Coordinates of C-alpha atoms in Angstrom, one line a residue:
X1 CA 97.4 -7.2 1.8
X2 CA 95.6 -10.0 0.0
X3 CA 93.4 -8.1 -2.4
X4 CA 90.8 -10.9 -2.3
X5 CA 90.4 -10.5 1.4
X6 CA 90.1 -6.7 1.1
X7 CA 87.6 -6.9 -1.6
X8 CA 85.6 -9.4 0.4
X9 CA 85.6 -7.1 3.4
X10 CA 84.5 -4.0 1.5
X11 CA 81.7 -6.0 -0.3
X12 CA 80.2 -7.3 2.9
X13 CA 76.7 -6.0 3.4
X14 CA 75.3 -5.2 6.9
X15 CA 73.4 -8.5 7.0
X16 CA 76.3 -10.7 5.6
X17 CA 78.3 -10.5 8.9
X18 CA 76.0 -12.9 10.7
X19 CA 77.0 -15.6 8.2
X20 CA 80.7 -15.4 8.9
X21 CA 82.7 -17.8 11.0
X22 CA 84.7 -16.5 14.0
X23 CA 87.9 -17.0 12.0
X24 CA 86.5 -15.0 9.0
X25 CA 85.4 -12.2 11.4
X26 CA 88.9 -12.1 12.8
X27 CA 90.5 -11.9 9.4
X28 CA 88.0 -9.2 8.2
X29 CA 88.7 -7.1 11.3
X30 CA 92.5 -7.4 10.7
X31 CA 92.0 -6.4 7.1
X32 CA 90.1 -3.3 8.2
X33 CA 93.1 -2.4 10.4
X34 CA 95.6 -3.2 7.6
X35 CA 93.7 -0.8 5.4
X36 CA 94.7 1.9 7.8
X37 CA 98.3 0.7 7.9
X38 CA 98.6 -1.2 11.2
X39 CA 98.3 -4.6 12.8
X40 CA 96.2 -5.3 16.0
X41 CA 97.3 -6.4 19.4
X42 CA 95.7 -9.8 20.2
X43 CA 94.4 -8.2 23.5
X44 CA 92.4 -5.6 21.5
X45 CA 91.1 -7.8 18.7
X46 CA 88.2 -9.5 20.7
X47 CA 86.7 -6.1 21.6
X48 CA 87.1 -4.7 18.1
X49 CA 85.8 -7.8 16.3
X50 CA 83.5 -7.5 13.3
X51 CA 80.1 -8.9 14.3
X52 CA 80.6 -8.1 18.0
X53 CA 83.1 -8.7 20.8
X54 CA 83.9 -12.1 22.1
X55 CA 86.0 -13.4 25.0
X56 CA 89.7 -13.7 24.2
X57 CA 89.6 -17.4 24.8
X58 CA 87.0 -17.8 22.1
X59 CA 89.4 -16.5 19.5
X60 CA 92.3 -18.8 20.4
X61 CA 91.3 -21.4 17.8
X62 CA 91.1 -18.8 15.0
X63 CA 94.4 -17.3 15.9
X64 CA 96.0 -20.8 16.0
X65 CA 95.4 -21.1 12.3
X66 CA 98.8 -19.8 11.3
X67 CA 98.2 -20.5 7.6
X68 CA 96.0 -17.4 7.5
X69 CA 96.8 -15.3 10.6
X70 CA 100.3 -14.5 11.9
X71 CA 101.0 -13.6 15.5
X72 CA 104.3 -12.2 16.8
X73 CA 104.9 -10.7 20.2
X74 CA 101.1 -10.6 20.9
X75 CA 100.4 -8.7 17.7
X76 CA 98.2 -10.2 14.9
X77 CA 98.0 -9.7 11.2
X78 CA 96.8 -11.5 8.1
X79 CA 99.6 -13.8 6.8
X80 CA 101.6 -11.9 4.2
X81 CA 101.4 -8.6 6.1
X82 CA 104.2 -9.3 8.7
X83 CA 105.9 -6.0 7.8
X84 CA 103.1 -4.2 9.8
X85 CA 104.1 -5.9 13.1
X86 CA 107.4 -4.1 13.8
X87 CA 105.9 -0.7 13.1
X88 CA 102.9 -1.5 15.3
X89 CA 105.1 -2.8 18.1
X90 CA 107.0 0.5 18.1
X91 CA 103.8 2.5 18.2
X92 CA 102.4 0.5 21.0
X93 CA 105.6 1.1 23.0
X94 CA 105.5 4.9 22.5
X95 CA 101.8 5.4 23.0
X96 CA 101.7 5.4 26.8
X97 CA 104.2 8.2 27.1
X98 CA 102.4 10.4 24.6
X99 CA 98.8 9.8 25.5
X100 CA 98.4 12.6 28.1
X101 CA 100.2 15.1 25.8
X102 CA 97.8 14.4 22.9
X103 CA 94.9 14.4 25.3
X104 CA 95.8 18.0 26.4
X105 CA 96.3 19.0 22.7
X106 CA 92.9 17.6 21.8
X107 CA 91.1 19.3 24.6
X108 CA 92.8 22.7 24.0
X109 CA 92.3 22.7 20.3
X110 CA 88.7 21.5 20.4
X111 CA 87.8 24.0 23.1
X112 CA 89.1 26.8 20.9
X113 CA 87.5 25.3 17.8
X114 CA 84.0 25.2 19.2
X115 CA 84.4 28.7 20.7
X116 CA 85.3 30.0 17.2
X117 CA 83.0 27.9 15.1
X118 CA 79.3 27.8 15.8
X119 CA 78.8 25.6 12.8
X120 CA 80.5 22.6 14.6
X121 CA 78.0 20.2 16.1
X122 CA 80.3 17.4 17.2
X123 CA 84.0 16.6 17.3
X124 CA 85.5 13.1 17.5
X125 CA 89.1 12.1 17.9
X126 CA 90.3 9.2 15.6
X127 CA 93.5 7.8 14.1
X128 CA 96.5 6.6 16.1
X129 CA 95.3 8.4 19.3
X130 CA 92.3 6.1 19.7
X131 CA 93.9 3.0 18.2
X132 CA 96.6 3.1 20.9
X133 CA 99.5 3.6 18.5
X134 CA 100.8 7.1 18.9
X135 CA 104.3 8.0 17.9
X136 CA 106.1 11.2 18.6
X137 CA 105.6 12.7 15.1
X138 CA 102.0 11.9 14.7
X139 CA 99.3 14.5 14.2
X140 CA 95.9 14.5 16.0
X141 CA 93.2 13.2 13.7
X142 CA 89.7 14.8 14.1
X143 CA 86.4 14.0 12.6
X144 CA 83.9 16.9 12.5
X145 CA 80.1 17.0 12.2
X146 CA 78.9 20.4 11.0
X147 CA 75.7 22.2 9.9
X148 CA 74.6 21.7 6.3
X149 CA 76.2 23.9 3.7
X150 CA 79.1 24.9 6.0
X151 CA 81.7 22.1 5.2
X152 CA 84.3 24.3 3.5
X153 CA 83.8 27.3 5.7
X154 CA 84.2 25.1 8.8
X155 CA 87.2 23.3 7.3
X156 CA 89.0 26.5 6.4
X157 CA 88.5 28.0 9.8
X158 CA 89.6 24.8 11.5
X159 CA 92.7 24.7 9.3
X160 CA 93.7 28.3 10.2
X161 CA 93.3 27.4 13.9
X162 CA 95.3 24.2 13.3
X163 CA 98.1 26.2 11.7
X164 CA 98.3 28.3 14.9
X165 CA 98.9 25.2 16.9
X166 CA 101.5 24.1 14.3
X167 CA 103.4 27.3 14.7
X168 CA 103.3 26.9 18.5
X169 CA 105.1 23.5 18.2
X170 CA 107.3 24.4 15.3
X171 CA 111.0 23.6 15.8
X172 CA 110.3 20.8 18.3
X173 CA 111.6 18.0 16.0
X174 CA 115.0 17.8 17.6
X175 CA 115.4 14.1 18.4
X176 CA 118.3 12.3 16.6
X177 CA 117.3 8.8 17.4
X178 CA 119.2 6.3 19.5
X179 CA 120.5 2.9 18.6
X180 CA 117.7 0.9 16.9
X181 CA 115.7 4.1 16.5
X182 CA 114.3 4.0 20.0
X183 CA 113.4 7.6 20.6
X184 CA 115.0 11.0 20.3
X185 CA 116.8 13.4 22.5
X186 CA 114.6 15.2 24.9
X187 CA 113.9 18.7 24.0
X188 CA 111.3 21.4 24.5
X189 CA 107.8 19.9 23.9
X190 CA 107.7 17.2 21.3
X191 CA 110.6 14.9 20.5
X192 CA 111.2 12.8 17.5
X193 CA 113.4 9.8 16.8
X194 CA 114.9 9.9 13.3
X195 CA 116.1 6.3 13.1
X196 CA 118.9 4.3 14.6
X197 CA 121.8 2.4 13.3
X198 CA 121.2 0.6 10.0
X199 CA 118.5 3.1 8.9
X200 CA 115.7 1.6 10.9
X201 CA 112.9 4.0 11.5
X202 CA 112.7 5.5 14.9
X203 CA 109.7 5.7 17.2
X204 CA 109.1 9.2 15.9
X205 CA 108.5 10.0 12.2
X206 CA 106.2 7.7 10.4
X207 CA 107.3 6.2 7.1
X208 CA 104.8 8.4 5.2
X209 CA 105.7 11.6 7.0
X210 CA 106.0 14.7 4.9
X211 CA 107.8 17.8 6.4
X212 CA 106.0 21.1 6.0
X213 CA 107.9 24.3 5.6
X214 CA 107.8 26.8 8.5
X215 CA 105.2 24.8 10.4
X216 CA 104.7 21.5 12.3
X217 CA 101.5 19.7 11.4
X218 CA 99.9 18.8 14.7
X219 CA 96.2 18.8 13.8
X220 CA 94.6 16.9 10.9
X221 CA 91.0 17.5 10.0
X222 CA 90.3 14.0 8.8
X223 CA 86.7 14.0 7.6
X224 CA 83.9 16.6 7.8
X225 CA 80.3 15.4 7.6
X226 CA 77.5 17.8 7.1
X227 CA 74.2 16.9 8.8
X228 CA 72.6 15.7 5.6
X229 CA 75.6 13.5 4.8
X230 CA 75.4 11.7 8.1
X231 CA 71.7 11.3 8.7
X232 CA 71.8 8.8 7.2
X233 CA 75.1 8.0 5.6
X234 CA 74.8 7.2 1.9
X235 CA 77.8 4.9 2.2
X236 CA 77.2 1.7 4.2
X237 CA 80.2 -0.6 4.5
X238 CA 82.5 -2.1 7.1
X239 CA 85.3 0.4 6.5
X240 CA 83.1 3.4 7.5
X241 CA 81.7 1.5 10.4
X242 CA 85.2 0.7 11.6
X243 CA 86.2 4.3 11.4
X244 CA 83.2 5.3 13.5
X245 CA 83.9 2.5 16.0
X246 CA 87.4 3.9 16.5
X247 CA 86.2 7.5 16.9
X248 CA 85.9 9.0 20.3
X249 CA 83.6 12.0 20.7
X250 CA 85.3 14.7 22.7
X251 CA 82.7 17.4 22.0
X252 CA 78.9 16.8 22.2
X253 CA 79.0 13.0 22.6
X254 CA 75.1 12.8 22.6
X255 CA 75.2 14.1 19.0
X256 CA 77.6 11.3 18.0
X257 CA 75.3 8.7 19.6
X258 CA 72.3 10.2 17.7
X259 CA 74.2 9.7 14.5
X260 CA 74.7 6.1 15.4
X261 CA 71.0 5.8 16.2
X262 CA 70.1 7.2 12.8
X263 CA 72.4 4.6 11.1
X264 CA 71.3 1.4 12.7
X265 CA 73.2 -0.6 10.0
X266 CA 76.4 0.3 11.9
X267 CA 75.4 -2.1 14.6
X268 CA 75.1 -4.9 12.1
X269 CA 78.8 -4.6 11.6
X270 CA 79.8 -3.7 15.1
X271 CA 77.1 -4.2 17.8
X272 CA 79.6 -2.9 20.4
X273 CA 79.0 0.6 19.1
X274 CA 75.8 0.6 21.1
X275 CA 78.0 0.5 24.2
X276 CA 80.5 3.3 23.9
X277 CA 82.8 2.1 26.7
X278 CA 86.3 2.1 25.3
X279 CA 88.0 -1.1 24.1
X280 CA 91.0 -2.3 26.1
X281 CA 94.2 -0.2 25.8
X282 CA 92.6 2.7 23.9
X283 CA 92.4 6.3 25.0
X284 CA 89.3 7.4 26.9
X285 CA 87.8 10.9 26.1
X286 CA 84.1 10.4 26.3
X287 CA 83.8 10.3 30.1
X288 CA 85.2 13.9 30.3
X289 CA 84.0 15.1 27.0
X290 CA 82.9 18.7 26.5
X291 CA 79.2 19.5 26.2
X292 CA 77.7 22.1 23.8
X293 CA 77.8 25.6 25.1
X294 CA 74.5 26.9 26.4
X295 CA 72.9 29.6 24.2
X296 CA 74.1 33.1 25.4
X297 CA 76.9 31.6 27.6
X298 CA 80.1 33.7 27.7
X299 CA 82.9 32.6 25.5
X300 CA 86.3 32.4 27.3
X301 CA 88.4 32.9 24.2
X302 CA 87.9 35.1 21.2
X303 CA 84.9 36.9 22.5
X304 CA 81.7 36.9 20.4
X305 CA 82.8 38.9 17.4
X306 CA 84.5 36.2 15.2
X307 CA 82.0 33.5 16.0
X308 CA 79.2 35.9 15.3
X309 CA 80.7 36.8 11.9
X310 CA 81.2 33.1 11.0
X311 CA 77.7 32.3 12.2
X312 CA 76.2 35.1 10.2
X313 CA 78.1 34.0 7.1
X314 CA 76.9 30.5 7.5
X315 CA 73.2 31.6 8.0
X316 CA 73.4 33.8 4.9
X317 CA 75.2 31.3 2.8
X318 CA 78.1 33.7 2.3
X319 CA 81.6 32.3 2.5
X320 CA 81.0 28.7 1.5
X321 CA 81.7 29.2 -2.2
X322 CA 84.8 31.4 -1.4
X323 CA 86.0 28.9 1.2
X324 CA 85.6 26.0 -1.3
X325 CA 87.9 27.8 -3.8
X326 CA 90.4 28.6 -1.1
X327 CA 90.5 25.0 0.2
X328 CA 91.0 23.6 -3.3
X329 CA 93.8 26.1 -4.0
X330 CA 95.5 25.1 -0.7
X331 CA 95.1 21.4 -1.5
X332 CA 96.6 22.0 -5.0
X333 CA 99.7 23.6 -3.4
X334 CA 100.0 20.7 -1.0
X335 CA 99.6 18.2 -3.8
X336 CA 102.4 19.8 -5.8
X337 CA 104.7 19.9 -2.7
X338 CA 103.8 16.2 -1.9
X339 CA 105.1 15.1 -5.3
X340 CA 108.6 14.9 -3.8
X341 CA 107.4 12.5 -1.2
X342 CA 106.1 9.3 -2.8
X343 CA 105.2 7.5 0.4
X344 CA 103.3 10.6 1.7
X345 CA 101.6 10.8 -1.7
X346 CA 100.6 7.1 -1.5
X347 CA 99.3 7.5 2.0
X348 CA 97.2 10.6 1.0
X349 CA 95.7 8.6 -1.9
X350 CA 94.8 5.8 0.5
X351 CA 93.1 8.1 2.9
X352 CA 91.1 9.8 0.1
X353 CA 89.8 6.4 -0.9
X354 CA 88.7 5.7 2.6
X355 CA 86.9 9.1 2.8
X356 CA 84.9 8.6 -0.4
X357 CA 82.3 10.0 -1.0
X358 CA 82.9 12.6 1.8
X359 CA 86.2 14.0 0.7
X360 CA 86.6 17.7 0.4
X361 CA 87.8 17.6 -3.2
X362 CA 85.1 15.3 -4.6
X363 CA 82.5 16.7 -6.9
X364 CA 79.1 17.5 -5.3
X365 CA 76.7 14.7 -5.5
X366 CA 73.4 15.3 -7.3
X367 CA 70.5 16.6 -5.2
X368 CA 67.3 14.5 -5.2
X369 CA 64.2 15.3 -3.2
X370 CA 66.0 18.1 -1.5
X371 CA 68.8 15.9 -0.1
X372 CA 72.2 14.9 -1.4
X373 CA 72.5 11.3 -2.4

């Protein structure tokens, strides 16, 4: 991507957006998508537009300027990033057949997660599921909002539960890929295309995929925000706003809306966040999202013992320091394992930059006036 365009996007203040032309807004929106590794369908660009949605016809002149924007097969990118179009096209083609499966996975996992973890206040689905670009080997990206001083405890418990789901789907990578990489042989559960003739990638494994021993990664805890970190966010830029725009609350949607209300600067970048109806061709979860469990309501899975223990540990402040050490140890193991996969290592580094300063492995920020800055 043109680094000047990227730098311009990340340096945009909330009040700078109003001064951009429609063409500049389109290029900035595409740059935000490129930062995450994909191009955008022309049909979705108007609804995701930086500065607010516009009718598709209004964007036609901006998209006609082929010296700056490239359009192929109804997919747009900033000129010089045409390599994103074939991968985006493949993902758009596989998404419809996988949407219902990932929806079931999201609901099953989140239901167990909130039964297990009383520290979780809100869960939102993100990543390729909500961008409309699922492939068969994707994992499910989740953003969590949790109580203060429970980030590592919550992450570790969520990771253990995610590992259970990985074991359930282990051994399902059985697709061999047809000609041109269009799919894989059907098998039990998930299928993966491993590339067709000529070495082209299939519709399954992403280029940055990293196989894990003994387990299939199906759930990814993308970002965890403690209450003090999100009310308000210390970081205020278009990239974070775009992440939240493309997040779909599946548990406790009113909490998610209250976070947006506490961060009105988000609406300066994307006014459409005030209307949580889903952009065209995305995946809808909000309408049937899960509400918080009433106090004292029976828990259908796991009983009350484990949630009671975790809740007690959180209230007493016990477990967070131990969980922090355990998480850092696990991340060190993964980092060493990832060394053999340069594309996965590059992808992980890019994701960590996008998470800053909310990444799990970052040093704690100084406390001022009783709040983290």
